[in-house]
Short mmCIF file of C-alpha atoms and ligand atoms in Angstrom, two decimals:
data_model
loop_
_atom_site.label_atom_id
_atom_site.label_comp_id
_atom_site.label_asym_id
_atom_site.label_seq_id
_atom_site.Cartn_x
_atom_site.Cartn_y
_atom_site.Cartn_z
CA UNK A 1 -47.28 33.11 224.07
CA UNK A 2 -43.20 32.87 222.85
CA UNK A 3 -41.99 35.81 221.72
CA UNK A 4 -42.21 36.94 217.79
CA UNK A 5 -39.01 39.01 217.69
CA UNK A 6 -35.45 39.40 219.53
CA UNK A 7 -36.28 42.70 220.99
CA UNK A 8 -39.12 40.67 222.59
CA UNK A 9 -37.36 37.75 223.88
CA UNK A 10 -34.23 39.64 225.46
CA UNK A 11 -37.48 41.82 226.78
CA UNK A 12 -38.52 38.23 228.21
CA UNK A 13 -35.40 37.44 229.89
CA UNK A 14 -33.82 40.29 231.14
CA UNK A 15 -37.25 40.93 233.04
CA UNK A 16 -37.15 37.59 234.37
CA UNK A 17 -40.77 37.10 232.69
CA UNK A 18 -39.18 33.56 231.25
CA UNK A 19 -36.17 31.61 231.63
CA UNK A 20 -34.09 30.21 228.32
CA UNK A 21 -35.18 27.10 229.27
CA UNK A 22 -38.78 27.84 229.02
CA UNK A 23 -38.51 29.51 225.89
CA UNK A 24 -36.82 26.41 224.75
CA UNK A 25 -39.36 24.25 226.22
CA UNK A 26 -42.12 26.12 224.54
CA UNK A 27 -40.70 25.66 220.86
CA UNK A 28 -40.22 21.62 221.86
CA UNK A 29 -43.72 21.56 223.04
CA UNK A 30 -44.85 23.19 219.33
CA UNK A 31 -42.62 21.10 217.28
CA UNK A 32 -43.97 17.99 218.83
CA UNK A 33 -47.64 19.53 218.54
CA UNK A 34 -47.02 19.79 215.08
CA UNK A 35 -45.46 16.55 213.95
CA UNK A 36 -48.33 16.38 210.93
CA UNK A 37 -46.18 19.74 209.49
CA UNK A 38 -43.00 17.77 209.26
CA UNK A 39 -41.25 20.29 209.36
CA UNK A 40 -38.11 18.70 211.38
CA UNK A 41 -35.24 16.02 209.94
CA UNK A 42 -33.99 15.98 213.44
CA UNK A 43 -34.82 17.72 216.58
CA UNK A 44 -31.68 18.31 218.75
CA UNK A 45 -33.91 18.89 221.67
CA UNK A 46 -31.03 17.56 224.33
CA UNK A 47 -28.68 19.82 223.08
CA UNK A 48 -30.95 22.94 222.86
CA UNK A 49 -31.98 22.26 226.55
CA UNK A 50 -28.69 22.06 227.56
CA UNK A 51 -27.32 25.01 225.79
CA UNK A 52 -30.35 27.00 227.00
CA UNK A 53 -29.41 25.79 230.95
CA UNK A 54 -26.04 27.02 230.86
CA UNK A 55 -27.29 30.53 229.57
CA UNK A 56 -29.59 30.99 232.03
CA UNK A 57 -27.05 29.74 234.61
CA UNK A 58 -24.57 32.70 233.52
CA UNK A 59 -26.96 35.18 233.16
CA UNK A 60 -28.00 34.39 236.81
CA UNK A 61 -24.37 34.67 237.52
CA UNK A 62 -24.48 38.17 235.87
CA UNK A 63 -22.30 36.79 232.86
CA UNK A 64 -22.12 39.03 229.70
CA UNK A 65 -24.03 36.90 226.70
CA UNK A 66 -23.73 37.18 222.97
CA UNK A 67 -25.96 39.53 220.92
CA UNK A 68 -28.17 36.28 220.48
CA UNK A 69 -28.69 35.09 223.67
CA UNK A 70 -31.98 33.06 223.73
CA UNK A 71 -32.26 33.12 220.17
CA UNK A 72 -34.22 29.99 218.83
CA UNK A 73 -32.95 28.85 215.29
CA UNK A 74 -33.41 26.26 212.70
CA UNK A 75 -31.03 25.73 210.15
CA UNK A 76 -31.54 23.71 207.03
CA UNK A 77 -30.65 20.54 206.07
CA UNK A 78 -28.24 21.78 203.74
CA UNK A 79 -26.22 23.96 206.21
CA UNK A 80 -23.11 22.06 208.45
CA UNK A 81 -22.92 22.01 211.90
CA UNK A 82 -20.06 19.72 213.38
CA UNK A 83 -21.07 16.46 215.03
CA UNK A 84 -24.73 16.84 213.39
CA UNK A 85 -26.11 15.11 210.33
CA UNK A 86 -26.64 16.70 207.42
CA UNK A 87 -28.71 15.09 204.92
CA UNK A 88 -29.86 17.80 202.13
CA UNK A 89 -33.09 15.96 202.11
CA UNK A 90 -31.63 13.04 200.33
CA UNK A 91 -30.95 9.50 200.50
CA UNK A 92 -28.20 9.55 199.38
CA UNK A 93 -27.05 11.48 202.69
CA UNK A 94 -28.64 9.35 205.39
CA UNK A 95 -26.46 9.11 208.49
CA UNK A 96 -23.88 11.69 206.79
CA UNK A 97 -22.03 13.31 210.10
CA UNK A 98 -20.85 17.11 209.47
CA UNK A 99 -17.26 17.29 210.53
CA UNK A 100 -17.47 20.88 210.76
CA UNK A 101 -19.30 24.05 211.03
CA UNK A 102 -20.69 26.24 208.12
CA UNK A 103 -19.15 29.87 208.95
CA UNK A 104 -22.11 31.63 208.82
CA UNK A 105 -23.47 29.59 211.53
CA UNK A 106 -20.46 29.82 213.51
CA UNK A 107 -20.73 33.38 213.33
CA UNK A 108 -24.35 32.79 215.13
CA UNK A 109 -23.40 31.11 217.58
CA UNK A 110 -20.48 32.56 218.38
CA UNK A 111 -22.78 35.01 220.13
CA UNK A 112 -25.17 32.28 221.83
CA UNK A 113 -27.54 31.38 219.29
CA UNK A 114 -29.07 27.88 220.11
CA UNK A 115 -30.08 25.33 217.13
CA UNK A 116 -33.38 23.72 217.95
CA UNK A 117 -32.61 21.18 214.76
CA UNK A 118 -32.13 21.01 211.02
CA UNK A 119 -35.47 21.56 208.49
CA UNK A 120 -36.60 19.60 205.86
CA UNK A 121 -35.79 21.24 202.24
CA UNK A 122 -36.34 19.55 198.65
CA UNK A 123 -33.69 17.01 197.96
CA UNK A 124 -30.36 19.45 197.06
CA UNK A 125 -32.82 22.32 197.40
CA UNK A 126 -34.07 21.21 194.10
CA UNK A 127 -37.82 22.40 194.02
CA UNK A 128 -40.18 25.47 194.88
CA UNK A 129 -42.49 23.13 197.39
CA UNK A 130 -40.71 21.35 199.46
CA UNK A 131 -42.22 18.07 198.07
CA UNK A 132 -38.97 16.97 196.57
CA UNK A 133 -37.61 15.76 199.88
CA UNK A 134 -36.77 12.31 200.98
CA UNK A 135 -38.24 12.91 204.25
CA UNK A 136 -41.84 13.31 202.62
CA UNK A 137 -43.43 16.84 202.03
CA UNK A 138 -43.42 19.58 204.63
CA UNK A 139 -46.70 21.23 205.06
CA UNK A 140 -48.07 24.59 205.09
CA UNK A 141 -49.39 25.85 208.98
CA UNK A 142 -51.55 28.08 206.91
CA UNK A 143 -53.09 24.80 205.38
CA UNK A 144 -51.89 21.46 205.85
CA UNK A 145 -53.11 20.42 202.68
CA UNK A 146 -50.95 23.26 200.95
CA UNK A 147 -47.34 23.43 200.08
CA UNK A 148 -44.95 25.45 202.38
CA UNK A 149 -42.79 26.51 199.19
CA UNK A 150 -39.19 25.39 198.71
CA UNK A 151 -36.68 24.61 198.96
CA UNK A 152 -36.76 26.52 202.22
CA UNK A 153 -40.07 24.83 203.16
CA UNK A 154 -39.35 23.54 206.58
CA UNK A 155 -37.14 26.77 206.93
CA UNK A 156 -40.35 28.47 206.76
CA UNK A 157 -42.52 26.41 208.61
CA UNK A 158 -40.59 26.02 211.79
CA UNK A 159 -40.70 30.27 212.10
CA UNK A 160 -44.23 30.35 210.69
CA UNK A 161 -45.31 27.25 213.00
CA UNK A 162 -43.90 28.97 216.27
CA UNK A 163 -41.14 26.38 216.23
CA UNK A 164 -38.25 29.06 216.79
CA UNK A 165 -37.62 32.38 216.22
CA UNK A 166 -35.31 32.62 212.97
CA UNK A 167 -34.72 30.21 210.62
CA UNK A 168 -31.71 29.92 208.04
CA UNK A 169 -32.36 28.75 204.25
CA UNK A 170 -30.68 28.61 201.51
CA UNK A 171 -31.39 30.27 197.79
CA UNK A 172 -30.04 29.73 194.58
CA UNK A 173 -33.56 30.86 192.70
CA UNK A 174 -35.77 31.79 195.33
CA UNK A 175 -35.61 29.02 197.74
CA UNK A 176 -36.60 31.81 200.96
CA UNK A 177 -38.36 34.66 199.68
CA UNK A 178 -40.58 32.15 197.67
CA UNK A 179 -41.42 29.96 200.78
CA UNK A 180 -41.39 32.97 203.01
CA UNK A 181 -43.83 34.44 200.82
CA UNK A 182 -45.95 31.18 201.03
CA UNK A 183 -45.56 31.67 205.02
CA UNK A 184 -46.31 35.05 206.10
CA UNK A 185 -42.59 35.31 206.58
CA UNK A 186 -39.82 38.24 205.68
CA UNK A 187 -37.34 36.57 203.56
CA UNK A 188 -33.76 38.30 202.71
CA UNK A 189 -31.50 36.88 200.40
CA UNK A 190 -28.25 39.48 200.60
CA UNK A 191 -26.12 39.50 197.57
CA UNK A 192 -24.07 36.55 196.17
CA UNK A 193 -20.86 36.94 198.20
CA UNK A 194 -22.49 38.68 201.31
CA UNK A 195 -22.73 35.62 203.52
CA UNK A 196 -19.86 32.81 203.53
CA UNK A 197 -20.91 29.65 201.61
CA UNK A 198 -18.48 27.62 203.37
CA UNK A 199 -20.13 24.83 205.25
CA UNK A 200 -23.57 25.10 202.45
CA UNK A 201 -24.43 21.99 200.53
CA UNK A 202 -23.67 23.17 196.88
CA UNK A 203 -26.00 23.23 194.22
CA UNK A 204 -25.25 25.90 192.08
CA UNK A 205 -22.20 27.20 193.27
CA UNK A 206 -22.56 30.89 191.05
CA UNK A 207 -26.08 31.28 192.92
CA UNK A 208 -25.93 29.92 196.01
CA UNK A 209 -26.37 32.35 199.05
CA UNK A 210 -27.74 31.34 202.89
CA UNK A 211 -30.59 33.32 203.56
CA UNK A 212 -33.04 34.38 206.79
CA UNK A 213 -36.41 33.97 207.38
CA UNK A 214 -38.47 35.51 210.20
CA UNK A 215 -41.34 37.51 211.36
CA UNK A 216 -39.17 40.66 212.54
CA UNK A 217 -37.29 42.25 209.54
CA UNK A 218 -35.09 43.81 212.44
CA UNK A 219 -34.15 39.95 213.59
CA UNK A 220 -32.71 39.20 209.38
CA UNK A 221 -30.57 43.09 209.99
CA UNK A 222 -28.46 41.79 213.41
CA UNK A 223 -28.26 37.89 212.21
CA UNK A 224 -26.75 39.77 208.81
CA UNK A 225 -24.79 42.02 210.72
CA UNK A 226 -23.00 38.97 212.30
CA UNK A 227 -22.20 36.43 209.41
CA UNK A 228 -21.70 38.82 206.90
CA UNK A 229 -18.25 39.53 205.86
CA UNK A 230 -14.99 37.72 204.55
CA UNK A 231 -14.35 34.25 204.84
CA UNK A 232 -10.79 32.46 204.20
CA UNK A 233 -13.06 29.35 203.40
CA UNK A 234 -15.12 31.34 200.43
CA UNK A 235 -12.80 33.27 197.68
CA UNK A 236 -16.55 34.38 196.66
CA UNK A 237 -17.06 36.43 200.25
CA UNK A 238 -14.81 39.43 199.64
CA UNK A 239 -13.61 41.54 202.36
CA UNK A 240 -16.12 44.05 201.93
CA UNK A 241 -16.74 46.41 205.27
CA UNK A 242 -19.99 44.99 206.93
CA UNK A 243 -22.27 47.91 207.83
CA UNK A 244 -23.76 47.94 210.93
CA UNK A 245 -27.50 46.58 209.47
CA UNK A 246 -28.89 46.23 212.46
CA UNK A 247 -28.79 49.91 213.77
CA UNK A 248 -32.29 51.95 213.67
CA UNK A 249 -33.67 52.27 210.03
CA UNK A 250 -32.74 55.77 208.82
CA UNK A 251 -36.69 56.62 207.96
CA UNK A 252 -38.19 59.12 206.08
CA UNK A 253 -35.91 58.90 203.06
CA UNK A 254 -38.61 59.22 199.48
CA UNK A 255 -37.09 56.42 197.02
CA UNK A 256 -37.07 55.70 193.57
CA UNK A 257 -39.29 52.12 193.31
CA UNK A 258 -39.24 50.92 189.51
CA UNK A 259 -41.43 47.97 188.39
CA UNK A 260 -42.44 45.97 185.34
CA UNK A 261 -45.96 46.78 183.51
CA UNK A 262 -45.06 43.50 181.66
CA UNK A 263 -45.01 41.76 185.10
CA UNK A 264 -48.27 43.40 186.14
CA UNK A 265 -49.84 42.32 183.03
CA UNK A 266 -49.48 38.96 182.91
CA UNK A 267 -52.02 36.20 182.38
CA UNK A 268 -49.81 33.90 184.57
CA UNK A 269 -49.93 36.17 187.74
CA UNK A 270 -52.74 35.11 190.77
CA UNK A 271 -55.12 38.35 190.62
CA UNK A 272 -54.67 38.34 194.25
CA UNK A 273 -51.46 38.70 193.72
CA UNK A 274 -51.19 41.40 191.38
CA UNK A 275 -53.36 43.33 193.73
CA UNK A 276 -51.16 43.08 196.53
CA UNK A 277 -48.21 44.36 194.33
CA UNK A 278 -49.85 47.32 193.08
CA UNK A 279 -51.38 48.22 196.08
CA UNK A 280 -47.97 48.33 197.84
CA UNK A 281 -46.88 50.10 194.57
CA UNK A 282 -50.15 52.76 195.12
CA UNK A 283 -49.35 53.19 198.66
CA UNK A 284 -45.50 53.75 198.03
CA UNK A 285 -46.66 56.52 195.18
CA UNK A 286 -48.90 58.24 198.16
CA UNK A 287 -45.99 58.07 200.64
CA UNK A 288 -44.14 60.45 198.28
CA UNK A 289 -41.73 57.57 196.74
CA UNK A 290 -41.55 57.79 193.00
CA UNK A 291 -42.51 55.01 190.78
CA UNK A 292 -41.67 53.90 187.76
CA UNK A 293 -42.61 51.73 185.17
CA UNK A 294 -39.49 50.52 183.56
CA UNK A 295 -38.45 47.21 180.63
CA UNK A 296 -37.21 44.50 181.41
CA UNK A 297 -36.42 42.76 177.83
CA UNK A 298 -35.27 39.21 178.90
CA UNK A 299 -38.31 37.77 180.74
CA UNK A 300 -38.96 34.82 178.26
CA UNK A 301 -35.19 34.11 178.36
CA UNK A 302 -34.74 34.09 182.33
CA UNK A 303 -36.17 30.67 183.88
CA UNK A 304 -34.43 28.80 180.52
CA UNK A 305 -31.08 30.83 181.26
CA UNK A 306 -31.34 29.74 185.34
CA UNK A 307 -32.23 25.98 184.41
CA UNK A 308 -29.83 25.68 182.11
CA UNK A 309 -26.91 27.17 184.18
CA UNK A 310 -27.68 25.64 187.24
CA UNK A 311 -28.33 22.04 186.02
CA UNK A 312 -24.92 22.32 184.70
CA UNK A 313 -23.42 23.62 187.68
CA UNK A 314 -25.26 20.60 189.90
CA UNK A 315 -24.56 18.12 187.30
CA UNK A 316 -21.08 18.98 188.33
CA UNK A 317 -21.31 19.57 192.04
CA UNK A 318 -23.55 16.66 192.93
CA UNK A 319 -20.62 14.41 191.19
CA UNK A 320 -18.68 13.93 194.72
CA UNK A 321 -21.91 11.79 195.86
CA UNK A 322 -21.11 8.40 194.18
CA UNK A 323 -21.10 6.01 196.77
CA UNK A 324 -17.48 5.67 197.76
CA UNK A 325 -16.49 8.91 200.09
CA UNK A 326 -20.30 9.65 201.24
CA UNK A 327 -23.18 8.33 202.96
CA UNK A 328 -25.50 6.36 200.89
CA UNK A 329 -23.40 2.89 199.33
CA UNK A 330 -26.03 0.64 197.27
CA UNK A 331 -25.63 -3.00 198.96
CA UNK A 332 -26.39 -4.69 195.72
CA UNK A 333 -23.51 -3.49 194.22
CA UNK A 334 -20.33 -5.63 192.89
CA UNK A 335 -17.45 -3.73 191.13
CA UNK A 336 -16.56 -0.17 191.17
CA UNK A 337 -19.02 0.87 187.94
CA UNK A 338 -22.24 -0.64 189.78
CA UNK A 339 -21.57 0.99 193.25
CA UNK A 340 -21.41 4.31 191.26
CA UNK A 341 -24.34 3.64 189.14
CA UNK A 342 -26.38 2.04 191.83
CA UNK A 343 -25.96 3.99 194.49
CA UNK A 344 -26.46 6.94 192.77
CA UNK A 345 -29.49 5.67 190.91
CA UNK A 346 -30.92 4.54 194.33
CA UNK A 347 -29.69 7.41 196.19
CA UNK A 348 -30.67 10.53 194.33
CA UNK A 349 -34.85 11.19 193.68
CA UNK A 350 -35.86 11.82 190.91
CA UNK A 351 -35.61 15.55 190.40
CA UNK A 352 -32.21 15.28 191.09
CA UNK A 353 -31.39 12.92 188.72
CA UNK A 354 -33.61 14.71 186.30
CA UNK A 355 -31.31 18.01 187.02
CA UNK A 356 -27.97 16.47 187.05
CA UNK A 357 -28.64 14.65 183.38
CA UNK A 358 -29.40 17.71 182.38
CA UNK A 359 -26.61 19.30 183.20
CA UNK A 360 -24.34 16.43 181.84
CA UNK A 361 -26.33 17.11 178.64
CA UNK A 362 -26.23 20.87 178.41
CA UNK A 363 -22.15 20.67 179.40
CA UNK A 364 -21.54 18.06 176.47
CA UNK A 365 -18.93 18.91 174.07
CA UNK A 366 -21.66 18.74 171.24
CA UNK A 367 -24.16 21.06 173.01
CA UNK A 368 -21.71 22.96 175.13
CA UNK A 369 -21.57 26.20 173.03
CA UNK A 370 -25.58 26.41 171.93
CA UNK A 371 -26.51 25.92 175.59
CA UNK A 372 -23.96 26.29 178.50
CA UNK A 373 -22.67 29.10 176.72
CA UNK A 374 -25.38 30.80 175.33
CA UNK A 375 -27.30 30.78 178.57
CA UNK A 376 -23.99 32.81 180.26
CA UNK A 377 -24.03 35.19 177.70
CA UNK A 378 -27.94 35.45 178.56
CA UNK A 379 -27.19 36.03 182.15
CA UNK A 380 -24.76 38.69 181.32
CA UNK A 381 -27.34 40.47 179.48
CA UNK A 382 -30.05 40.07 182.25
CA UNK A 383 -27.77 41.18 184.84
CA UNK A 384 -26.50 44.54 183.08
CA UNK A 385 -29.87 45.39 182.28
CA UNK A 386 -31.25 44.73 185.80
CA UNK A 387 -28.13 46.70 186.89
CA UNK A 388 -28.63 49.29 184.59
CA UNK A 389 -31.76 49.72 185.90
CA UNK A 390 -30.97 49.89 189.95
CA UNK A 391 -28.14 52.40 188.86
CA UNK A 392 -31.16 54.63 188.20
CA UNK A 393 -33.37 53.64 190.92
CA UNK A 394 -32.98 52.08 194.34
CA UNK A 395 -35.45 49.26 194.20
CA UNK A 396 -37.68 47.05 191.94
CA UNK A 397 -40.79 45.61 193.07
CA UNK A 398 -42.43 42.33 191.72
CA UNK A 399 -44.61 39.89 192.98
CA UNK A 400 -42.85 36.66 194.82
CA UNK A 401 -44.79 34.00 192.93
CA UNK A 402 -47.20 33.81 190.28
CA UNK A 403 -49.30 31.41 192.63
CA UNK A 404 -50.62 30.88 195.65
CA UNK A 405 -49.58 27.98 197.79
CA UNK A 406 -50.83 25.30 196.00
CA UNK A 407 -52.03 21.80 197.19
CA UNK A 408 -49.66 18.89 198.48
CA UNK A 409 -49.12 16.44 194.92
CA UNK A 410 -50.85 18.73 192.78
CA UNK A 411 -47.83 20.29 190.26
CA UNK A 412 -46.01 16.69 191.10
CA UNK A 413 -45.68 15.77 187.87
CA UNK A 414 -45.46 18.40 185.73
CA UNK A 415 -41.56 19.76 186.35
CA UNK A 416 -42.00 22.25 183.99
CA UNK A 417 -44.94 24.13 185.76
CA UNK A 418 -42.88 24.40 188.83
CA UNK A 419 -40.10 25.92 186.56
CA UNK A 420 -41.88 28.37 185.38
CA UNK A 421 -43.32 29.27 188.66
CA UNK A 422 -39.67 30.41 189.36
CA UNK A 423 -39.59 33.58 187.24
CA UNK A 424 -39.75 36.12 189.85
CA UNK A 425 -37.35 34.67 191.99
CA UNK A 426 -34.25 33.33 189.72
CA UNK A 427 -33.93 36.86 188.39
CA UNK A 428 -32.58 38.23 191.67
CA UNK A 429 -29.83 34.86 191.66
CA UNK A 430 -28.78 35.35 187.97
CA UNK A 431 -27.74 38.95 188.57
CA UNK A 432 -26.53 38.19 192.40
CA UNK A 433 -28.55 41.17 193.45
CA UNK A 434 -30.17 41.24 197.36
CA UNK A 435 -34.01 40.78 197.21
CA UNK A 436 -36.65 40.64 200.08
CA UNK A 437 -39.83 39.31 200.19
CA UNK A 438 -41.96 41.34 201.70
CA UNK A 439 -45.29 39.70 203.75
CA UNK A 440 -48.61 41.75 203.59
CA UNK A 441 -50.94 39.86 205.70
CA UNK A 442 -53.62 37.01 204.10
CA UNK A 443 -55.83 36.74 201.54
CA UNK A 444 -58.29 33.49 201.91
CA UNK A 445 -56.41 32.33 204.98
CA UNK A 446 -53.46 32.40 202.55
CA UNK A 447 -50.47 34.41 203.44
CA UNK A 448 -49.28 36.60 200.65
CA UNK A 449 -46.58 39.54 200.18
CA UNK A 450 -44.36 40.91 197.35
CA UNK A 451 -40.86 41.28 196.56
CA UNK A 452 -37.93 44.21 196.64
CA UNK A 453 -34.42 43.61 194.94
CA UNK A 454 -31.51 46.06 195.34
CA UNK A 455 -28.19 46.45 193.23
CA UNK A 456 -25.36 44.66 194.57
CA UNK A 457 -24.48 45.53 198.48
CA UNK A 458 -27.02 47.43 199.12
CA UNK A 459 -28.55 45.50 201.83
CA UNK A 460 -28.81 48.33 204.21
CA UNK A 461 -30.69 50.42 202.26
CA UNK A 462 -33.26 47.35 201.57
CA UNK A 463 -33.39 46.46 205.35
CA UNK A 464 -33.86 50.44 206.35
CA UNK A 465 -37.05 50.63 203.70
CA UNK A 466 -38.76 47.65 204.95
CA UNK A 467 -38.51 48.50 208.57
CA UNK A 468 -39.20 52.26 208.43
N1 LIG B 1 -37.11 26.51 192.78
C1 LIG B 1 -35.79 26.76 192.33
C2 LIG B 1 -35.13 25.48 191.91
O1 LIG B 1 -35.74 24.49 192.01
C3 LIG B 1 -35.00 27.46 193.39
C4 LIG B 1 -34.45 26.58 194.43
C5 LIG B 1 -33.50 27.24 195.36
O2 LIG B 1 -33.42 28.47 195.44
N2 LIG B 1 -32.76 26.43 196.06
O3 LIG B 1 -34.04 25.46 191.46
#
């Protein structure tokens, strides 16, 4: 049995119970156990091997280690690693070479973490099931004929799967607590600015934040604790005094837990669902916490608002992929026009290219004002009023997703329903706030949890509640 937690892999090694090299061994034996899941764009499986060799080799020759010795991670194909591809599930990436290192990941393995390969994701991270990705859907461990979530979905997988021990993702509306959720998985995303985006494939830039999922809440406190923190590559990472996250919870603290009775109402929301939210609302009430019901006005206004801003913010971000500098060239192309047009017509899927023309459309000089603009003014609102709300009390609860996992090719075609199933999640991204999704065990064979956001920085206090 690998271990399910840091604590219990240094436990491993230091007793001598396993070498790095088994441990690494182990996770190669799942992932190729587990092919059906694809849950892997590429395994580095050499590399790991090695890597895990010359730890072993220096903690035989009573060498000090980093805090992540023997730590198994995955990192998403949206996240650079020098001298690796990095594809962000697209074509228009294929055989893309990362000439450098995202900082967050440096960070990691700057004390020993070891990469066991990069996860599948929907294309740009564009998608809540993973079934957006050139590489062909991941799959749910839970059940293979589910969705994993997304855009984290092979993020997920390789943790839930036994395929390593953390696994980094990437959200700009949910993309890990969502597929987390979907998992069995914690999933933290800390606030915007938190974590360095240096290094992450943009998509929309005033969102994006790398993310952690794993089975030990305690695991997503020290990888914080290292790549949090000021970044000369990221004006957006101020130099804001990392806390130690990683020390022993302060426990025993009552807190104020708000939630929405509109939320809890809803016709939209799984009845499985709702039950696990207000049950973890009734037990927080009989643990002495005090809950409120509190309004939220902006709930029909907050999935337009996030589609609208992001497209545009994509539409402009994704414009660097057209054939000349990266990847993907079209071979049927002639002049300069048709290598842009074709190669990004044949390189892009079509969610993307949905996205991206509608953020050409919503940034056009006609439209600019009644959407781009309005929807910023919208976000304003919904962040002050979410922030209004956390200045009052120190967390709000909601469910993850409206749905359970739902089968491979079944929401395909209808963009719109997978939109909407984004309203629980994008809230947390529009304001910047941290947010956790919380797992609570299964319900049919389906994992399930809920969801905790925090006002801006306030991590620890997030990290502290779910592990005490
Ligand atoms: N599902 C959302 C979207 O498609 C969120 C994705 C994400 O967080 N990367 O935009």
């Amino acid at each position: 049995m690998l271990p399910k937690s840091i604590a219990a892999t240094r436990e491993a090694l230091d007793s001598g119970k396993m070498t790095t090299v088994d441990l690494v061994r182990g996770y190669l034996r799942a992932i190729e156990a587990q092919r059906h899941l694809n849950v892997y764009v590429e395994v580095f499986d050499e590399e790991a091997l090695a890597e895990a060799a010359r730890q072993d080799e220096a903690r035989s020759a009573g060498a000090q280690l980093g805090r992540l010795a023997g730590v198994v991670i995955s990192i998403k194909d949206v996240i650079c690693y020098a001298g690796h591809g990095v594809s962000a599930g697209s074509r228009i990436l294929e055989g893309f070479v990362s000439p450098y290192t995202a900082t967050c990941l440096e960070r990691l393995l700057a004390e020993d973490a070891i990469v066991i390969g990069r996860t599948n994701c929907d294309e740009f991270a564009m998608g809540s099931g993973n079934e957006n990705s050139h590489y062909g859907p991941t799959r749910n461990a839970a059940d293979p004929a589910r969705v994993p979530g997304g855009s984290s979905g092979g993020a997920a997988v390789s943790v839930q799967a036994g395929t390593c021990l953390l696994a980094l993702g990437s959200s700009t509306g949910g993309s890990v607590r969502q597929p987390a959720s979907f998992c069995g998985l914690y999933g933290f995303k800390p606030t915007y600015g938190r974590i360095s985006r240096h290094g992450l494939i943009a998509y929309g830039s005033s969102f994006d934040q790398i993310g952690f999922l794993a089975h030990d809440p305690a695991d997503i406190a020290l990888a914080l604790e290292i790549s949090a923190g000021a970044d000369p590559y990221d004006g957006t990472a101020p130099n804001k005094i990392v806390p130690p996250y990683s020390r022993p919870p302060a426990s025993g603290e009552k807190k104020k837990i708000a939630y929405f009775p509109e939320v809890m109402a809803s016709d939209g929301l799984a009845p499985h669902l709702r039950a696990v939210a207000q049950n973890a609302l009734d037990e927080f009430r009989n643990e002495g916490h005090e809950v409120t019901a509190v309004t939220f006005d902006y709930f029909d206004y907050v999935v337009p608002t996030y589609y609208v801003l992001t497209t545009a913010e994509a539409s402009s971000n994704l414009s660097r992929f057209d054939g000349m500098r990266y990847g993907y060239r079209s071979p049927e192309a002639r002049d300069l026009q048709d290598t842009y047009t074709k190669s990004r017509s044949e390189g892009f899927g079509t969610e993307v290219q949905r996205r991206i023309l509608l953020g050409t459309f919503v940034l056009s000089s006609g439209y600019y004002d009644a959407y781009y603009g309005q929807a910023q003014r919208a976000r304003r609102l919904i962040r002050d009023q979410l922030r209004n709300i956390l200045a009052e009390h120190d967390f709000i609860l909601m469910p993850v997703s409206p749905s359970l996992p739902w089968l491979v090719g079944e929401q395909v075609d209808d963009p719109v329903a997978n939109y909407l199933a984004d309203i629980y999640t994008v809230i947390a991204n529009l304001a910047g706030l941290p947010a956790v999704a919380v797992p609570t065990g299964e319900i049919d064979q389906l994992p399930v949890g809920y969801q905790l956001m925090a006002d801006h920085w306030r991590e620890q206090d997030l990290l502290d509640f779910i592990r005490s």
